[in-house]
PDB file of C-alpha atoms in Angstrom:
ATOM      1  CA  UNK N   1     -57.003-146.798 -29.817  1.00  0.00           C
ATOM      2  CA  UNK N   2     -59.642-147.046 -27.385  1.00  0.00           C
ATOM      3  CA  UNK N   3     -57.731-146.877 -24.566  1.00  0.00           C
ATOM      4  CA  UNK N   4     -56.298-143.722 -25.809  1.00  0.00           C
ATOM      5  CA  UNK N   5     -59.593-142.706 -26.444  1.00  0.00           C
ATOM      6  CA  UNK N   6     -60.366-143.283 -22.723  1.00  0.00           C
ATOM      7  CA  UNK N   7     -57.115-140.724 -21.411  1.00  0.00           C
ATOM      8  CA  UNK N   8     -57.761-138.294 -23.894  1.00  0.00           C
ATOM      9  CA  UNK N   9     -61.989-137.432 -22.779  1.00  0.00           C
ATOM     10  CA  UNK N  10     -60.790-137.644 -19.789  1.00  0.00           C
ATOM     11  CA  UNK N  11     -58.525-135.605 -20.038  1.00  0.00           C
ATOM     12  CA  UNK N  12     -60.138-132.820 -21.684  1.00  0.00           C
ATOM     13  CA  UNK N  13     -62.928-133.200 -19.269  1.00  0.00           C
ATOM     14  CA  UNK N  14     -60.960-132.253 -16.544  1.00  0.00           C
ATOM     15  CA  UNK N  15     -59.191-129.540 -18.398  1.00  0.00           C
ATOM     16  CA  UNK N  16     -62.877-127.835 -19.101  1.00  0.00           C
ATOM     17  CA  UNK N  17     -63.544-128.470 -15.662  1.00  0.00           C
ATOM     18  CA  UNK N  18     -61.026-126.959 -14.259  1.00  0.00           C
ATOM     19  CA  UNK N  19     -61.624-123.800 -16.416  1.00  0.00           C
ATOM     20  CA  UNK N  20     -65.976-123.576 -15.537  1.00  0.00           C
ATOM     21  CA  UNK N  21     -64.203-123.466 -12.043  1.00  0.00           C
ATOM     22  CA  UNK N  22     -61.322-121.322 -12.224  1.00  0.00           C
ATOM     23  CA  UNK N  23     -64.071-118.226 -13.802  1.00  0.00           C
ATOM     24  CA  UNK N  24     -66.967-119.238 -11.157  1.00  0.00           C
ATOM     25  CA  UNK N  25     -64.194-117.537  -8.659  1.00  0.00           C
ATOM     26  CA  UNK N  26     -63.045-121.196  -6.987  1.00  0.00           C
ATOM     27  CA  UNK N  27     -59.767-121.338  -6.054  1.00  0.00           C
ATOM     28  CA  UNK N  28     -56.589-122.962  -8.206  1.00  0.00           C
ATOM     29  CA  UNK N  29     -56.524-126.595  -6.147  1.00  0.00           C
ATOM     30  CA  UNK N  30     -60.098-126.365  -5.665  1.00  0.00           C
ATOM     31  CA  UNK N  31     -60.989-126.208  -9.179  1.00  0.00           C
ATOM     32  CA  UNK N  32     -58.076-129.062 -10.492  1.00  0.00           C
ATOM     33  CA  UNK N  33     -59.475-131.461  -7.147  1.00  0.00           C
ATOM     34  CA  UNK N  34     -63.642-130.880  -9.336  1.00  0.00           C
ATOM     35  CA  UNK N  35     -61.678-130.959 -12.669  1.00  0.00           C
ATOM     36  CA  UNK N  36     -59.531-134.923 -11.255  1.00  0.00           C
ATOM     37  CA  UNK N  37     -62.260-135.864 -10.112  1.00  0.00           C
ATOM     38  CA  UNK N  38     -64.591-134.727 -12.010  1.00  0.00           C
ATOM     39  CA  UNK N  39     -63.149-136.760 -15.170  1.00  0.00           C
ATOM     40  CA  UNK N  40     -62.815-139.429 -13.342  1.00  0.00           C
ATOM     41  CA  UNK N  41     -67.090-139.732 -11.993  1.00  0.00           C
ATOM     42  CA  UNK N  42     -67.829-140.044 -15.253  1.00  0.00           C
ATOM     43  CA  UNK N  43     -65.684-142.113 -17.631  1.00  0.00           C
ATOM     44  CA  UNK N  44     -66.007-144.666 -14.786  1.00  0.00           C
ATOM     45  CA  UNK N  45     -70.093-143.947 -15.091  1.00  0.00           C
ATOM     46  CA  UNK N  46     -69.434-145.134 -18.032  1.00  0.00           C
ATOM     47  CA  UNK N  47     -66.503-148.370 -17.540  1.00  0.00           C
ATOM     48  CA  UNK N  48     -69.699-149.220 -15.309  1.00  0.00           C
ATOM     49  CA  UNK N  49     -73.303-148.704 -17.385  1.00  0.00           C
ATOM     50  CA  UNK N  50     -70.526-150.188 -19.954  1.00  0.00           C
ATOM     51  CA  UNK N  51     -69.945-153.120 -17.359  1.00  0.00           C
ATOM     52  CA  UNK N  52     -73.508-154.716 -17.025  1.00  0.00           C
ATOM     53  CA  UNK N  53     -73.552-154.609 -21.075  1.00  0.00           C
ATOM     54  CA  UNK N  54     -72.839-158.536 -22.220  1.00  0.00           C
ATOM     55  CA  UNK N  55     -71.390-156.827 -25.657  1.00  0.00           C
ATOM     56  CA  UNK N  56     -68.368-154.957 -24.159  1.00  0.00           C
ATOM     57  CA  UNK N  57     -68.219-155.611 -20.584  1.00  0.00           C
ATOM     58  CA  UNK N  58     -65.924-153.523 -17.275  1.00  0.00           C
ATOM     59  CA  UNK N  59     -62.453-153.314 -18.823  1.00  0.00           C
ATOM     60  CA  UNK N  60     -59.762-152.322 -16.401  1.00  0.00           C
ATOM     61  CA  UNK N  61     -57.329-151.046 -19.119  1.00  0.00           C
ATOM     62  CA  UNK N  62     -60.577-148.959 -19.723  1.00  0.00           C
ATOM     63  CA  UNK N  63     -60.286-147.713 -15.792  1.00  0.00           C
ATOM     64  CA  UNK N  64     -56.192-147.266 -15.993  1.00  0.00           C
ATOM     65  CA  UNK N  65     -56.726-144.957 -19.088  1.00  0.00           C
ATOM     66  CA  UNK N  66     -58.862-143.168 -18.071  1.00  0.00           C
ATOM     67  CA  UNK N  67     -57.229-142.522 -14.788  1.00  0.00           C
ATOM     68  CA  UNK N  68     -53.857-141.899 -17.006  1.00  0.00           C
ATOM     69  CA  UNK N  69     -55.954-138.719 -18.767  1.00  0.00           C
ATOM     70  CA  UNK N  70     -57.472-137.272 -15.189  1.00  0.00           C
ATOM     71  CA  UNK N  71     -54.278-137.539 -13.765  1.00  0.00           C
ATOM     72  CA  UNK N  72     -52.591-136.137 -16.892  1.00  0.00           C
ATOM     73  CA  UNK N  73     -54.426-132.890 -16.017  1.00  0.00           C
ATOM     74  CA  UNK N  74     -54.080-133.118 -13.070  1.00  0.00           C
ATOM     75  CA  UNK N  75     -50.377-133.220 -12.190  1.00  0.00           C
ATOM     76  CA  UNK N  76     -49.418-130.064 -14.608  1.00  0.00           C
ATOM     77  CA  UNK N  77     -52.031-127.439 -14.051  1.00  0.00           C
ATOM     78  CA  UNK N  78     -50.758-128.463 -10.375  1.00  0.00           C
ATOM     79  CA  UNK N  79     -46.889-128.978 -10.707  1.00  0.00           C
ATOM     80  CA  UNK N  80     -47.295-126.442 -13.254  1.00  0.00           C
ATOM     81  CA  UNK N  81     -50.610-124.397 -13.726  1.00  0.00           C
ATOM     82  CA  UNK N  82     -50.844-125.139 -17.065  1.00  0.00           C
ATOM     83  CA  UNK N  83     -51.064-127.121 -19.086  1.00  0.00           C
ATOM     84  CA  UNK N  84     -47.976-128.177 -21.443  1.00  0.00           C
ATOM     85  CA  UNK N  85     -48.783-131.024 -22.625  1.00  0.00           C
ATOM     86  CA  UNK N  86     -51.887-131.345 -23.901  1.00  0.00           C
ATOM     87  CA  UNK N  87     -53.797-134.655 -25.133  1.00  0.00           C
ATOM     88  CA  UNK N  88     -56.188-133.932 -28.999  1.00  0.00           C
ATOM     89  CA  UNK N  89     -57.616-135.964 -31.389  1.00  0.00           C
ATOM     90  CA  UNK N  90     -58.651-135.144 -35.021  1.00  0.00           C
ATOM     91  CA  UNK N  91     -60.830-136.655 -37.448  1.00  0.00           C
ATOM     92  CA  UNK N  92     -61.414-137.531 -40.983  1.00  0.00           C
ATOM     93  CA  UNK N  93     -63.225-139.668 -43.064  1.00  0.00           C
ATOM     94  CA  UNK N  94     -62.127-143.514 -43.538  1.00  0.00           C
ATOM     95  CA  UNK N  95     -63.513-145.803 -46.095  1.00  0.00           C
ATOM     96  CA  UNK N  96     -64.232-148.717 -43.661  1.00  0.00           C
ATOM     97  CA  UNK N  97     -67.772-147.296 -42.037  1.00  0.00           C
ATOM     98  CA  UNK N  98     -69.156-148.121 -45.448  1.00  0.00           C
ATOM     99  CA  UNK N  99     -68.788-151.837 -45.383  1.00  0.00           C
ATOM    100  CA  UNK N 100     -70.057-151.768 -41.378  1.00  0.00           C
ATOM    101  CA  UNK N 101     -72.140-149.025 -40.791  1.00  0.00           C
ATOM    102  CA  UNK N 102     -73.456-150.650 -37.992  1.00  0.00           C
ATOM    103  CA  UNK N 103     -70.080-150.608 -36.149  1.00  0.00           C
ATOM    104  CA  UNK N 104     -68.163-147.586 -37.464  1.00  0.00           C
ATOM    105  CA  UNK N 105     -70.488-144.898 -37.668  1.00  0.00           C
ATOM    106  CA  UNK N 106     -73.552-144.751 -40.474  1.00  0.00           C
ATOM    107  CA  UNK N 107     -72.828-141.338 -40.719  1.00  0.00           C
ATOM    108  CA  UNK N 108     -70.388-138.719 -40.549  1.00  0.00           C
ATOM    109  CA  UNK N 109     -71.424-137.431 -36.645  1.00  0.00           C
ATOM    110  CA  UNK N 110     -71.858-141.146 -35.462  1.00  0.00           C
ATOM    111  CA  UNK N 111     -68.203-141.947 -37.384  1.00  0.00           C
ATOM    112  CA  UNK N 112     -66.851-139.544 -35.486  1.00  0.00           C
ATOM    113  CA  UNK N 113     -67.177-140.874 -31.922  1.00  0.00           C
ATOM    114  CA  UNK N 114     -67.311-145.053 -33.528  1.00  0.00           C
ATOM    115  CA  UNK N 115     -64.983-145.246 -36.411  1.00  0.00           C
ATOM    116  CA  UNK N 116     -61.502-145.307 -34.838  1.00  0.00           C
ATOM    117  CA  UNK N 117     -59.680-145.599 -38.448  1.00  0.00           C
ATOM    118  CA  UNK N 118     -60.502-141.873 -38.954  1.00  0.00           C
ATOM    119  CA  UNK N 119     -59.120-140.630 -36.121  1.00  0.00           C
ATOM    120  CA  UNK N 120     -55.970-139.173 -33.895  1.00  0.00           C
ATOM    121  CA  UNK N 121     -55.099-138.420 -31.021  1.00  0.00           C
ATOM    122  CA  UNK N 122     -52.159-136.691 -30.221  1.00  0.00           C
ATOM    123  CA  UNK N 123     -50.297-135.452 -27.773  1.00  0.00           C
ATOM    124  CA  UNK N 124     -49.083-131.856 -28.531  1.00  0.00           C
ATOM    125  CA  UNK N 125     -46.617-129.436 -26.773  1.00  0.00           C
ATOM    126  CA  UNK N 126     -45.904-126.192 -25.996  1.00  0.00           C
ATOM    127  CA  UNK N 127     -42.662-126.288 -26.623  1.00  0.00           C
ATOM    128  CA  UNK N 128     -42.316-122.661 -25.507  1.00  0.00           C
ATOM    129  CA  UNK N 129     -43.195-123.634 -22.012  1.00  0.00           C
ATOM    130  CA  UNK N 130     -40.426-125.305 -21.461  1.00  0.00           C
ATOM    131  CA  UNK N 131     -38.064-122.730 -22.743  1.00  0.00           C
ATOM    132  CA  UNK N 132     -37.030-119.584 -20.764  1.00  0.00           C
ATOM    133  CA  UNK N 133     -39.756-116.562 -21.112  1.00  0.00           C
ATOM    134  CA  UNK N 134     -36.322-114.768 -22.907  1.00  0.00           C
ATOM    135  CA  UNK N 135     -36.678-117.087 -25.676  1.00  0.00           C
ATOM    136  CA  UNK N 136     -38.913-116.090 -28.162  1.00  0.00           C
ATOM    137  CA  UNK N 137     -40.466-118.864 -29.504  1.00  0.00           C
ATOM    138  CA  UNK N 138     -44.241-118.045 -30.213  1.00  0.00           C
ATOM    139  CA  UNK N 139     -46.102-119.620 -26.980  1.00  0.00           C
ATOM    140  CA  UNK N 140     -48.960-120.520 -29.675  1.00  0.00           C
ATOM    141  CA  UNK N 141     -46.853-122.932 -31.412  1.00  0.00           C
ATOM    142  CA  UNK N 142     -47.196-127.327 -30.682  1.00  0.00           C
ATOM    143  CA  UNK N 143     -45.467-129.435 -31.578  1.00  0.00           C
ATOM    144  CA  UNK N 144     -47.640-132.470 -31.449  1.00  0.00           C
ATOM    145  CA  UNK N 145     -47.235-136.490 -31.643  1.00  0.00           C
ATOM    146  CA  UNK N 146     -50.206-138.253 -33.076  1.00  0.00           C
ATOM    147  CA  UNK N 147     -50.949-141.717 -32.895  1.00  0.00           C
ATOM    148  CA  UNK N 148     -53.828-143.657 -35.086  1.00  0.00           C
ATOM    149  CA  UNK N 149     -54.747-147.213 -36.594  1.00  0.00           C
ATOM    150  CA  UNK N 150     -56.421-148.238 -39.740  1.00  0.00           C
ATOM    151  CA  UNK N 151     -58.385-151.562 -41.206  1.00  0.00           C
ATOM    152  CA  UNK N 152     -60.381-151.790 -38.562  1.00  0.00           C
ATOM    153  CA  UNK N 153     -64.065-153.373 -39.814  1.00  0.00           C
ATOM    154  CA  UNK N 154     -64.444-154.847 -36.163  1.00  0.00           C
ATOM    155  CA  UNK N 155     -63.105-155.028 -32.566  1.00  0.00           C
ATOM    156  CA  UNK N 156     -59.750-157.093 -32.653  1.00  0.00           C
ATOM    157  CA  UNK N 157     -60.514-158.983 -35.567  1.00  0.00           C
ATOM    158  CA  UNK N 158     -62.056-158.757 -38.924  1.00  0.00           C
ATOM    159  CA  UNK N 159     -65.351-160.193 -40.613  1.00  0.00           C
ATOM    160  CA  UNK N 160     -64.984-161.932 -43.448  1.00  0.00           C
ATOM    161  CA  UNK N 161     -69.155-161.401 -43.933  1.00  0.00           C
ATOM    162  CA  UNK N 162     -70.800-159.147 -42.791  1.00  0.00           C
ATOM    163  CA  UNK N 163     -75.101-159.841 -43.122  1.00  0.00           C
ATOM    164  CA  UNK N 164     -74.069-162.012 -46.006  1.00  0.00           C
ATOM    165  CA  UNK N 165     -71.577-160.089 -47.449  1.00  0.00           C
ATOM    166  CA  UNK N 166     -68.102-160.342 -48.164  1.00  0.00           C
ATOM    167  CA  UNK N 167     -65.792-158.054 -46.879  1.00  0.00           C
ATOM    168  CA  UNK N 168     -62.467-157.413 -48.702  1.00  0.00           C
ATOM    169  CA  UNK N 169     -59.079-158.098 -45.883  1.00  0.00           C
ATOM    170  CA  UNK N 170     -57.495-155.178 -45.237  1.00  0.00           C
ATOM    171  CA  UNK N 171     -54.606-155.053 -42.834  1.00  0.00           C
ATOM    172  CA  UNK N 172     -54.810-153.685 -39.635  1.00  0.00           C
ATOM    173  CA  UNK N 173     -51.589-151.311 -38.188  1.00  0.00           C
ATOM    174  CA  UNK N 174     -50.990-148.621 -35.877  1.00  0.00           C
ATOM    175  CA  UNK N 175     -49.069-145.705 -37.758  1.00  0.00           C
ATOM    176  CA  UNK N 176     -47.165-142.349 -35.740  1.00  0.00           C
ATOM    177  CA  UNK N 177     -47.196-138.515 -36.620  1.00  0.00           C
ATOM    178  CA  UNK N 178     -45.369-135.263 -36.009  1.00  0.00           C
ATOM    179  CA  UNK N 179     -46.489-132.184 -36.707  1.00  0.00           C
ATOM    180  CA  UNK N 180     -46.620-128.751 -35.492  1.00  0.00           C
ATOM    181  CA  UNK N 181     -49.852-127.481 -34.002  1.00  0.00           C
ATOM    182  CA  UNK N 182     -51.690-124.407 -32.897  1.00  0.00           C
ATOM    183  CA  UNK N 183     -52.908-123.725 -29.379  1.00  0.00           C
ATOM    184  CA  UNK N 184     -55.249-120.322 -30.665  1.00  0.00           C
ATOM    185  CA  UNK N 185     -56.322-120.128 -27.108  1.00  0.00           C
ATOM    186  CA  UNK N 186     -52.867-118.442 -26.740  1.00  0.00           C
ATOM    187  CA  UNK N 187     -53.001-115.879 -28.904  1.00  0.00           C
ATOM    188  CA  UNK N 188     -53.547-112.258 -27.240  1.00  0.00           C
ATOM    189  CA  UNK N 189     -56.999-110.322 -28.375  1.00  0.00           C
ATOM    190  CA  UNK N 190     -60.138-108.502 -27.260  1.00  0.00           C
ATOM    191  CA  UNK N 191     -61.952-110.116 -29.433  1.00  0.00           C
ATOM    192  CA  UNK N 192     -65.362-112.533 -27.317  1.00  0.00           C
ATOM    193  CA  UNK N 193     -65.903-114.185 -30.598  1.00  0.00           C
ATOM    194  CA  UNK N 194     -62.287-115.100 -31.351  1.00  0.00           C
ATOM    195  CA  UNK N 195     -61.658-116.370 -27.612  1.00  0.00           C
ATOM    196  CA  UNK N 196     -64.470-118.130 -27.773  1.00  0.00           C
ATOM    197  CA  UNK N 197     -63.326-120.611 -30.477  1.00  0.00           C
ATOM    198  CA  UNK N 198     -60.037-120.743 -29.972  1.00  0.00           C
ATOM    199  CA  UNK N 199     -61.290-121.858 -27.288  1.00  0.00           C
ATOM    200  CA  UNK N 200     -63.538-124.914 -28.049  1.00  0.00           C
ATOM    201  CA  UNK N 201     -59.911-124.896 -30.921  1.00  0.00           C
ATOM    202  CA  UNK N 202     -57.915-125.899 -27.468  1.00  0.00           C
ATOM    203  CA  UNK N 203     -58.934-130.358 -28.000  1.00  0.00           C
ATOM    204  CA  UNK N 204     -59.139-130.118 -31.323  1.00  0.00           C
ATOM    205  CA  UNK N 205     -55.484-130.681 -33.274  1.00  0.00           C
ATOM    206  CA  UNK N 206     -55.053-128.161 -36.043  1.00  0.00           C
ATOM    207  CA  UNK N 207     -54.642-129.545 -39.719  1.00  0.00           C
ATOM    208  CA  UNK N 208     -51.465-129.492 -40.741  1.00  0.00           C
ATOM    209  CA  UNK N 209     -48.520-131.133 -42.787  1.00  0.00           C
ATOM    210  CA  UNK N 210     -47.573-133.766 -41.447  1.00  0.00           C
ATOM    211  CA  UNK N 211     -44.931-136.828 -41.313  1.00  0.00           C
ATOM    212  CA  UNK N 212     -46.581-140.831 -41.301  1.00  0.00           C
ATOM    213  CA  UNK N 213     -44.771-143.905 -39.559  1.00  0.00           C
ATOM    214  CA  UNK N 214     -46.217-147.467 -40.409  1.00  0.00           C
ATOM    215  CA  UNK N 215     -44.442-150.394 -40.644  1.00  0.00           C
ATOM    216  CA  UNK N 216     -46.876-151.056 -44.177  1.00  0.00           C
ATOM    217  CA  UNK N 217     -46.340-147.687 -45.886  1.00  0.00           C
ATOM    218  CA  UNK N 218     -43.653-146.525 -44.312  1.00  0.00           C
ATOM    219  CA  UNK N 219     -42.050-143.063 -43.715  1.00  0.00           C
ATOM    220  CA  UNK N 220     -44.751-140.765 -45.677  1.00  0.00           C
ATOM    221  CA  UNK N 221     -45.621-136.437 -45.644  1.00  0.00           C
ATOM    222  CA  UNK N 222     -48.924-135.557 -46.002  1.00  0.00           C
ATOM    223  CA  UNK N 223     -48.946-131.827 -46.866  1.00  0.00           C
ATOM    224  CA  UNK N 224     -52.476-131.620 -44.440  1.00  0.00           C
ATOM    225  CA  UNK N 225     -52.697-133.563 -42.553  1.00  0.00           C
ATOM    226  CA  UNK N 226     -56.719-134.065 -40.473  1.00  0.00           C
TER     227      UNK N 226
END
């Protein structure tokens, strides 16, 4: 979960920086380079700071994930001049943070960043961009594959007690998803408010019905998942 979070963050930093450069009138190739280098530079600074932390330390895996996210943005923008495959994120409150708020967050905003049990990371595919221009497939409709996990109280293993209080045993397991998504920014409109709101949602998976599979619960249909 941590690695895919690094990749998703790097990818979206690259796309945002690219859009800012293009909005300022910078040419395409320079904007791609600045976007990719900004993403890699920002995430590398974080990793270097972690390297001086006795709790975390420098992670080669994190750096590989950072490079992957930045490269996914740059390769698509250079090859297709668009992002046909987007890396997105979604979050819901999980029941696990209350057992270890110091590690998983003590309020909604800190849990969004720290509680991996409530996070899901998505690869969102814009189907129309892979089809002929006259296919008629809606350009705003994406299909996405998601990855999440559950039952994590600690980083690598769940503690039996926290501050002297026993913690229930929870199985730690992966979850995989398949769900529709929407690229609202592709909907043509002259509304500045809608365009701004739509742009801000480009990085977040919209709530939608989903199929979930895990070894613990098997295949399930979720009427609405975020």
